[in-house]
Short mmCIF file of C-alpha atoms and ligand atoms in Angstrom, two decimals:
data_model
loop_
_atom_site.label_atom_id
_atom_site.label_comp_id
_atom_site.label_asym_id
_atom_site.label_seq_id
_atom_site.Cartn_x
_atom_site.Cartn_y
_atom_site.Cartn_z
CA MET A 1 -23.31 -1.14 17.16
CA SER A 2 -20.46 0.04 15.01
CA SER A 3 -18.81 -2.54 12.80
CA HIS A 4 -15.68 -0.55 12.13
CA ARG A 5 -12.41 -1.87 13.48
CA ALA A 6 -11.59 1.66 14.58
CA GLU A 7 -13.20 5.08 14.67
CA VAL A 8 -12.43 8.66 15.47
CA ILE A 9 -15.17 10.20 17.59
CA ILE A 10 -15.50 13.96 17.33
CA ASP A 11 -17.36 15.77 20.06
CA LEU A 12 -18.85 18.81 18.31
CA GLY A 13 -20.05 20.02 21.71
CA ALA A 14 -16.43 20.34 22.79
CA ILE A 15 -15.65 22.46 19.70
CA ASP A 16 -18.68 24.60 20.50
CA SER A 17 -17.53 25.10 24.08
CA ASN A 18 -13.94 25.96 23.08
CA ILE A 19 -14.97 28.57 20.51
CA LYS A 20 -17.50 30.19 22.81
CA LYS A 21 -14.95 30.35 25.61
CA VAL A 22 -12.39 32.14 23.44
CA ILE A 23 -14.98 34.59 22.07
CA GLN A 24 -16.22 35.31 25.57
CA ASP A 25 -12.78 35.70 27.15
CA SER A 26 -11.36 37.86 24.35
CA GLY A 27 -14.40 39.79 23.14
CA LYS A 28 -13.00 39.33 19.62
CA ARG A 29 -14.19 37.71 16.43
CA VAL A 30 -12.83 34.28 15.62
CA LEU A 31 -11.58 32.78 12.38
CA ALA A 32 -11.82 29.00 12.71
CA VAL A 33 -8.72 27.38 11.23
CA VAL A 34 -9.89 24.24 9.44
CA LYS A 35 -6.85 23.40 7.30
CA ALA A 36 -5.60 19.81 7.08
CA ASP A 37 -9.12 18.38 7.28
CA ALA A 38 -9.76 20.47 10.38
CA TYR A 39 -6.63 19.08 12.08
CA GLY A 40 -7.93 15.59 11.30
CA HIS A 41 -11.37 16.29 12.79
CA GLY A 42 -13.19 16.57 9.43
CA LEU A 43 -13.28 19.75 7.31
CA VAL A 44 -16.96 20.32 6.60
CA PRO A 45 -18.58 19.16 9.87
CA VAL A 46 -16.11 21.19 11.93
CA ALA A 47 -16.51 24.28 9.74
CA GLN A 48 -20.29 24.08 10.05
CA GLN A 49 -20.08 23.67 13.80
CA ALA A 50 -17.59 26.52 14.16
CA LEU A 51 -19.91 28.93 12.34
CA LYS A 52 -22.86 27.76 14.43
CA SER A 53 -20.80 28.36 17.56
CA GLY A 54 -20.06 31.96 16.66
CA ALA A 55 -16.94 31.92 14.47
CA SER A 56 -17.26 34.62 11.79
CA TRP A 57 -14.54 33.45 9.43
CA LEU A 58 -12.95 30.24 8.19
CA GLY A 59 -9.30 29.81 7.28
CA THR A 60 -7.54 27.13 5.28
CA ALA A 61 -4.02 26.65 4.04
CA LEU A 62 -4.92 25.30 0.60
CA LEU A 63 -7.25 26.71 -2.00
CA GLU A 64 -8.71 23.21 -2.53
CA GLU A 65 -9.78 23.13 1.10
CA ALA A 66 -11.53 26.47 0.74
CA LEU A 67 -13.29 25.34 -2.45
CA THR A 68 -14.50 22.19 -0.69
CA LEU A 69 -16.15 24.41 1.93
CA ARG A 70 -17.94 26.40 -0.79
CA GLN A 71 -19.07 23.17 -2.47
CA ALA A 72 -20.60 22.19 0.87
CA GLY A 73 -22.72 25.32 0.68
CA ILE A 74 -20.84 27.41 3.21
CA SER A 75 -21.10 31.12 2.45
CA ALA A 76 -19.10 32.63 5.35
CA PRO A 77 -15.91 34.52 4.51
CA ILE A 78 -12.99 32.16 3.87
CA ILE A 79 -9.31 32.91 3.46
CA ALA A 80 -6.79 30.49 1.95
CA TRP A 81 -3.25 31.54 2.81
CA LEU A 82 -0.96 29.04 1.10
CA THR A 83 -1.60 29.38 -2.61
CA PRO A 84 1.39 29.09 -4.96
CA VAL A 85 1.27 31.44 -7.96
CA THR A 86 0.36 28.48 -10.17
CA ASP A 87 -2.93 27.90 -8.28
CA ASP A 88 -6.32 28.28 -9.94
CA PHE A 89 -7.02 31.84 -8.83
CA ALA A 90 -9.94 32.02 -11.25
CA ALA A 91 -11.69 29.37 -9.16
CA ALA A 92 -10.84 31.28 -6.01
CA LEU A 93 -12.33 34.47 -7.41
CA ALA A 94 -15.41 32.74 -8.78
CA HIS A 95 -16.12 31.33 -5.31
CA GLU A 96 -15.28 34.46 -3.33
CA ILE A 97 -12.28 32.98 -1.56
CA ASP A 98 -10.07 35.63 0.04
CA LEU A 99 -6.42 35.22 -0.89
CA SER A 100 -3.28 35.96 1.05
CA ILE A 101 -0.66 37.99 -0.79
CA PRO A 102 2.93 37.58 0.41
CA SER A 103 4.74 39.03 -2.62
CA LEU A 104 4.49 41.08 -5.81
CA GLU A 105 4.50 37.87 -7.86
CA HIS A 106 1.39 36.70 -6.04
CA LEU A 107 -0.26 40.05 -6.40
CA ASN A 108 0.40 40.11 -10.12
CA ALA A 109 -0.79 36.53 -10.63
CA VAL A 110 -4.05 37.19 -8.78
CA VAL A 111 -4.71 40.48 -10.55
CA GLN A 112 -4.03 38.87 -13.94
CA SER A 113 -6.64 36.17 -13.27
CA SER A 114 -9.13 38.75 -12.08
CA GLU A 115 -8.84 40.89 -15.18
CA LYS A 116 -10.00 38.00 -17.35
CA LEU A 117 -12.92 37.33 -15.02
CA LYS A 118 -13.86 40.95 -14.27
CA LYS A 119 -13.92 40.14 -10.56
CA VAL A 120 -12.26 42.22 -7.87
CA PRO A 121 -10.05 39.99 -5.71
CA ARG A 122 -10.40 40.20 -1.94
CA VAL A 123 -6.87 40.13 -0.55
CA HIS A 124 -5.02 40.01 2.75
CA PHE A 125 -1.41 41.18 2.67
CA GLU A 126 0.90 38.97 4.68
CA VAL A 127 3.92 40.53 6.34
CA ASP A 128 6.91 38.64 7.71
CA THR A 129 7.52 40.04 11.19
CA GLY A 130 10.32 37.67 12.14
CA MET A 131 9.35 34.07 11.45
CA SER A 132 11.13 34.10 8.07
CA ARG A 133 8.47 31.85 6.59
CA GLY A 134 5.49 33.39 4.78
CA GLY A 135 4.98 37.05 4.09
CA ALA A 136 6.76 40.01 2.58
CA LEU A 137 9.93 41.20 4.28
CA SER A 138 12.27 43.61 2.49
CA ASP A 139 9.75 44.12 -0.32
CA TRP A 140 6.89 45.21 1.99
CA ARG A 141 7.02 48.87 0.93
CA ALA A 142 7.17 47.95 -2.75
CA LEU A 143 4.21 45.65 -2.21
CA MET A 144 2.23 48.38 -0.46
CA HIS A 145 3.09 50.81 -3.22
CA ALA A 146 1.74 48.44 -5.86
CA ALA A 147 -1.29 47.65 -3.68
CA ALA A 148 -2.14 51.33 -3.31
CA ASP A 149 -2.12 51.77 -7.11
CA LEU A 150 -4.33 48.72 -7.63
CA LYS A 151 -6.67 49.84 -4.91
CA SER A 152 -7.15 53.30 -6.40
CA SER A 153 -7.90 51.75 -9.79
CA LYS A 154 -10.35 49.38 -8.02
CA LYS A 155 -8.50 46.28 -9.15
CA ILE A 156 -8.25 44.80 -5.66
CA ARG A 157 -10.20 45.07 -2.45
CA ILE A 158 -7.89 45.14 0.55
CA ILE A 159 -9.60 43.15 3.28
CA GLY A 160 -6.73 42.38 5.61
CA VAL A 161 -3.15 42.77 6.72
CA TRP A 162 -1.79 39.92 8.76
CA SER A 163 1.22 38.19 10.22
CA HIS A 164 2.06 35.07 12.21
CA PHE A 165 3.93 34.42 15.45
CA ALA A 166 6.85 32.00 15.63
CA ARG A 167 6.94 31.66 19.42
CA ALA A 168 3.52 32.59 20.77
CA ASP A 169 3.46 29.27 22.63
CA GLU A 170 6.23 30.71 24.83
CA PRO A 171 4.15 33.58 26.20
CA GLY A 172 6.98 35.18 28.18
CA HIS A 173 9.42 35.20 25.28
CA SER A 174 10.69 38.63 24.24
CA PHE A 175 10.53 37.70 20.54
CA ASN A 176 6.75 38.00 20.66
CA GLN A 177 7.07 41.69 21.42
CA VAL A 178 9.68 42.07 18.67
CA GLN A 179 7.24 40.61 16.15
CA LEU A 180 4.37 42.70 17.45
CA ASN A 181 6.44 45.90 17.17
CA ASN A 182 7.49 44.98 13.64
CA PHE A 183 3.87 44.33 12.73
CA GLU A 184 2.75 47.71 14.03
CA GLU A 185 5.52 49.43 12.06
CA ARG A 186 4.55 47.61 8.87
CA ILE A 187 0.90 48.60 9.42
CA SER A 188 1.98 52.23 9.77
CA GLU A 189 3.94 51.96 6.55
CA ALA A 190 0.86 50.60 4.82
CA GLU A 191 -1.14 53.55 6.16
CA GLY A 192 1.52 55.82 4.69
CA PHE A 193 0.46 54.44 1.30
CA GLY A 194 -3.19 55.06 2.14
CA ILE A 195 -3.89 51.43 2.95
CA ARG A 196 -6.27 50.88 5.85
CA PRO A 197 -7.37 47.25 5.83
CA GLU A 198 -10.81 46.28 7.06
CA ILE A 199 -9.29 43.75 9.45
CA ILE A 200 -5.88 43.18 11.01
CA HIS A 201 -5.03 39.74 12.34
CA MET A 202 -2.01 38.17 13.96
CA SER A 203 -3.00 35.80 16.78
CA ASN A 204 -2.98 32.03 16.56
CA SER A 205 -4.35 29.98 19.47
CA ALA A 206 -1.39 30.60 21.74
CA ALA A 207 -1.55 34.37 21.30
CA SER A 208 -5.36 34.27 21.52
CA LEU A 209 -5.06 32.65 24.93
CA SER A 210 -2.16 34.66 26.29
CA HIS A 211 -1.37 37.89 24.47
CA SER A 212 -4.31 40.29 24.28
CA SER A 213 -2.27 43.16 22.84
CA ALA A 214 -1.83 41.01 19.72
CA HIS A 215 -5.54 40.31 19.23
CA PHE A 216 -6.36 43.18 16.81
CA ASP A 217 -9.66 42.45 14.99
CA LEU A 218 -9.72 38.69 14.54
CA LEU A 219 -8.25 35.61 16.20
CA ARG A 220 -7.11 32.74 13.99
CA LEU A 221 -8.03 29.87 16.23
CA GLY A 222 -6.66 26.42 15.46
CA ILE A 223 -5.50 23.94 18.06
CA ALA A 224 -7.44 25.53 20.92
CA MET A 225 -10.70 25.12 19.03
CA TYR A 226 -9.98 21.38 19.00
CA GLY A 227 -9.49 21.55 22.76
CA LEU A 228 -5.73 21.04 22.83
CA SER A 229 -3.05 23.18 24.42
CA PRO A 230 -0.63 24.97 22.06
CA ASP A 231 2.19 23.79 24.36
CA VAL A 232 1.56 21.86 27.56
CA SER A 233 4.89 22.69 29.20
CA GLN A 234 4.69 26.44 28.50
CA MET A 235 0.96 27.07 28.74
CA GLY A 236 -0.52 24.18 30.70
CA SER A 237 -2.77 21.31 29.73
CA SER A 238 -6.17 21.45 28.06
CA VAL A 239 -7.78 21.15 31.46
CA ALA A 240 -5.69 24.00 32.91
CA LEU A 241 -6.68 26.18 29.93
CA GLY A 242 -10.37 25.34 30.27
CA LEU A 243 -10.44 23.59 26.90
CA LYS A 244 -12.22 20.35 26.01
CA PRO A 245 -10.41 17.95 23.66
CA ALA A 246 -12.76 17.11 20.80
CA MET A 247 -11.14 13.93 19.50
CA GLN A 248 -11.33 10.41 20.86
CA ILE A 249 -10.03 7.37 19.00
CA ARG A 250 -11.06 3.83 19.73
CA SER A 251 -10.40 0.48 18.13
CA ARG A 252 -11.67 -3.06 18.54
CA ILE A 253 -9.21 -5.45 20.17
CA HIS A 254 -8.19 -7.89 17.45
CA LEU A 255 -6.68 -10.62 19.62
CA VAL A 256 -5.82 -11.32 23.25
CA LYS A 257 -3.32 -13.99 24.24
CA GLU A 258 -1.02 -15.16 27.00
CA VAL A 259 2.72 -15.04 26.47
CA PRO A 260 5.48 -16.26 28.79
CA ALA A 261 8.11 -14.07 30.42
CA GLY A 262 11.02 -13.40 28.06
CA SER A 263 8.89 -13.13 24.88
CA GLN A 264 10.13 -10.59 22.40
CA VAL A 265 7.36 -8.44 20.95
CA GLY A 266 7.09 -7.01 17.46
CA TYR A 267 9.57 -6.17 14.69
CA GLY A 268 13.15 -6.02 15.87
CA GLY A 269 12.26 -7.55 19.22
CA THR A 270 12.70 -4.16 20.81
CA ALA A 271 10.65 -5.13 23.89
CA ILE A 272 10.76 -8.32 25.95
CA THR A 273 8.07 -9.30 28.45
CA SER A 274 9.43 -9.22 32.00
CA ARG A 275 6.79 -11.64 33.32
CA ASP A 276 4.10 -13.98 32.11
CA THR A 277 1.40 -11.68 30.81
CA LYS A 278 -1.40 -11.17 28.35
CA LEU A 279 -0.98 -9.05 25.24
CA ALA A 280 -3.71 -7.47 23.15
CA VAL A 281 -3.33 -6.68 19.47
CA ILE A 282 -4.84 -3.34 18.45
CA PRO A 283 -5.64 -3.08 14.70
CA MET A 284 -4.25 0.40 14.13
CA GLY A 285 -0.75 1.23 12.98
CA TYR A 286 1.41 3.82 11.34
CA ALA A 287 -0.74 3.67 8.20
CA ASP A 288 -3.50 5.01 10.44
CA GLY A 289 -1.27 7.74 11.83
CA ILE A 290 -0.06 5.99 15.00
CA PRO A 291 3.60 7.08 15.16
CA ARG A 292 5.95 4.12 14.65
CA ASN A 293 8.44 5.26 17.26
CA THR A 294 5.93 5.59 20.13
CA ASP A 295 7.23 4.18 23.41
CA SER A 296 5.43 2.63 26.36
CA ARG A 297 4.44 5.99 27.83
CA ALA A 298 1.41 5.73 25.53
CA GLY A 299 -1.06 2.90 25.16
CA VAL A 300 -4.77 2.25 25.37
CA LEU A 301 -7.54 2.30 27.93
CA ILE A 302 -9.55 -0.92 28.09
CA GLY A 303 -12.46 -0.94 30.49
CA ASN A 304 -10.96 1.83 32.64
CA LYS A 305 -7.60 0.11 32.85
CA ARG A 306 -4.49 1.42 31.14
CA ALA A 307 -2.49 -0.98 28.98
CA PRO A 308 0.87 0.41 27.83
CA LEU A 309 2.18 -0.11 24.33
CA ILE A 310 4.87 -2.79 24.02
CA GLY A 311 7.30 -3.15 21.10
CA ARG A 312 7.28 -1.28 17.83
CA VAL A 313 4.14 -0.03 16.13
CA SER A 314 3.60 -1.88 12.81
CA MET A 315 1.89 -0.57 9.69
CA ASP A 316 -1.61 -1.72 10.66
CA GLN A 317 -1.34 -2.82 14.27
CA PHE A 318 0.39 -2.49 17.59
CA VAL A 319 0.54 -4.55 20.77
CA VAL A 320 -0.30 -3.54 24.34
CA ASP A 321 0.44 -5.30 27.62
CA VAL A 322 -2.88 -5.82 29.40
CA GLY A 323 -1.46 -7.86 32.32
CA ILE A 324 -2.01 -11.51 33.26
CA ASP A 325 -5.27 -10.83 35.14
CA SER A 326 -6.93 -8.90 32.35
CA THR A 327 -10.43 -9.85 31.30
CA ALA A 328 -10.08 -7.98 27.99
CA GLN A 329 -11.48 -9.89 25.03
CA ALA A 330 -11.34 -9.78 21.28
CA GLY A 331 -13.88 -7.22 20.06
CA ASP A 332 -13.76 -5.02 23.17
CA TRP A 333 -13.13 -1.32 22.66
CA ALA A 334 -9.64 -0.02 23.35
CA TYR A 335 -9.43 3.79 23.63
CA ILE A 336 -6.27 5.07 21.99
CA ILE A 337 -7.10 8.68 22.74
CA GLY A 338 -9.65 8.76 25.49
CA ASN A 339 -11.26 10.98 27.96
CA GLU A 340 -8.66 12.31 30.38
CA ASN A 341 -11.20 12.25 33.21
CA ASP A 342 -11.63 8.52 32.65
CA GLY A 343 -7.88 7.95 32.86
CA GLY A 344 -7.40 7.62 29.12
CA TYR A 345 -4.27 8.51 27.18
CA THR A 346 -4.39 11.98 25.63
CA ALA A 347 -3.05 13.33 22.35
CA ASP A 348 -0.44 14.99 24.57
CA ALA A 349 0.58 11.62 26.04
CA TRP A 350 0.98 10.17 22.54
CA ALA A 351 2.97 13.24 21.51
CA ASP A 352 5.32 12.87 24.49
CA ALA A 353 5.75 9.16 23.87
CA SER A 354 6.70 9.68 20.23
CA GLY A 355 8.71 12.91 20.35
CA THR A 356 6.20 15.16 18.63
CA ILE A 357 3.38 17.62 19.40
CA ASN A 358 -0.36 17.11 19.82
CA TYR A 359 -0.97 18.93 16.50
CA GLU A 360 0.85 16.18 14.60
CA ILE A 361 -0.91 13.36 16.46
CA VAL A 362 -4.44 14.49 15.58
CA THR A 363 -3.65 15.83 12.11
CA ARG A 364 -2.06 12.62 10.89
CA ILE A 365 -4.85 10.22 11.83
CA ALA A 366 -5.50 8.66 8.43
CA ARG A 367 -8.62 9.09 6.37
CA ARG A 368 -9.13 5.31 6.40
CA VAL A 369 -10.31 5.64 9.98
CA PRO A 370 -13.95 6.77 9.80
CA ARG A 371 -15.04 9.89 11.70
CA LYS A 372 -18.16 9.79 13.82
CA TYR A 373 -19.78 12.97 15.18
CA ILE A 374 -21.53 13.31 18.51
C1 PLP B 1 -2.33 26.89 11.40
C2 PLP B 1 -2.40 28.36 11.47
C3 PLP B 1 -3.04 29.00 12.53
C4 PLP B 1 -3.58 28.26 13.73
O1 PLP B 1 -2.54 27.92 14.59
P1 PLP B 1 -2.87 27.25 15.99
O2 PLP B 1 -1.58 27.23 16.70
O3 PLP B 1 -3.36 25.88 15.69
O4 PLP B 1 -3.91 28.09 16.62
C5 PLP B 1 -3.17 30.38 12.49
N1 PLP B 1 -2.68 31.08 11.46
C6 PLP B 1 -2.03 30.51 10.43
C7 PLP B 1 -1.50 31.35 9.35
C8 PLP B 1 -1.86 29.13 10.41
O5 PLP B 1 -1.19 28.56 9.40
#
């Protein structure tokens, strides 16, 4: 029996099923996106599972995340795509981490590090096709010109050219085609400089699930690997997409007590009981990643019965209304994110109830909540 007051349970079988489904449906290779501690699911265990399940690549935002994977003994190709020019590129090169290059400054910084080490950097050029975030825009041709020179003097190895969608979670939106057209033009320009990357990649989960003309050679699979929908209203729920959510969260009930009608609950007294009832105190709060502004559309599942949240979430705890007839007791499990089939609240329900997206719910669950793998 677990003695933790709360735990995150990660179903590695769900991750396995989600990856295999995408590989099977698309016929493409998958890069498992494991940034942000694998969206809160645990960097190394998820990366290991993803590779076992058929992913060929791993992707992180930070260089530190990529280095942690190497320290864990993982030898699969890894790309880190958010590396300021001040990063330790020598460490990246020493550990065979592929780097994303969005500008001439980045290219120069990486090449400078490599000259000292006598290592040829493996790079992926990032092109901005309309998101106006990462990637080269007006300087793309200058970047390709410099890349072609470095390639012919064998100072870089050009592995990839890539871009990122801003609105792939709105599959019918015309901007997706605008970005795709831009991408194809930029690839042609690169070819004009003699650059033919080994792999071209553009699709995140949403495009992987909906936009096969954007698949190219590799799918960068994030949220769908964790069994969540990129956007429930535009693309349907996990269930509708055939995905299995991998994360459950449960916590021991700290306290159950009766309160009379008219009791104000929590800081600010933002909720008042409308009847005599029982409340249960759940020992998780915003320090654990439970959003403070969640309303009563979220809550917990206790013994197959839903108990909605009441009042404001505190730093370490929140209160749910279990009803006057509840038999819930201190020490019982309360499922914060549960199995949808059992009637539990989902990451999507928590997202709706707090004005955010499922990505933010799972990613922000704090490290002080232990992860358990099944
Ligand atoms: C996070 C990220 C992804 C994965 O996005 P999902 O919507 O979670 O699939 C893919 N590519 C890049 C560059 C990312 O930063």
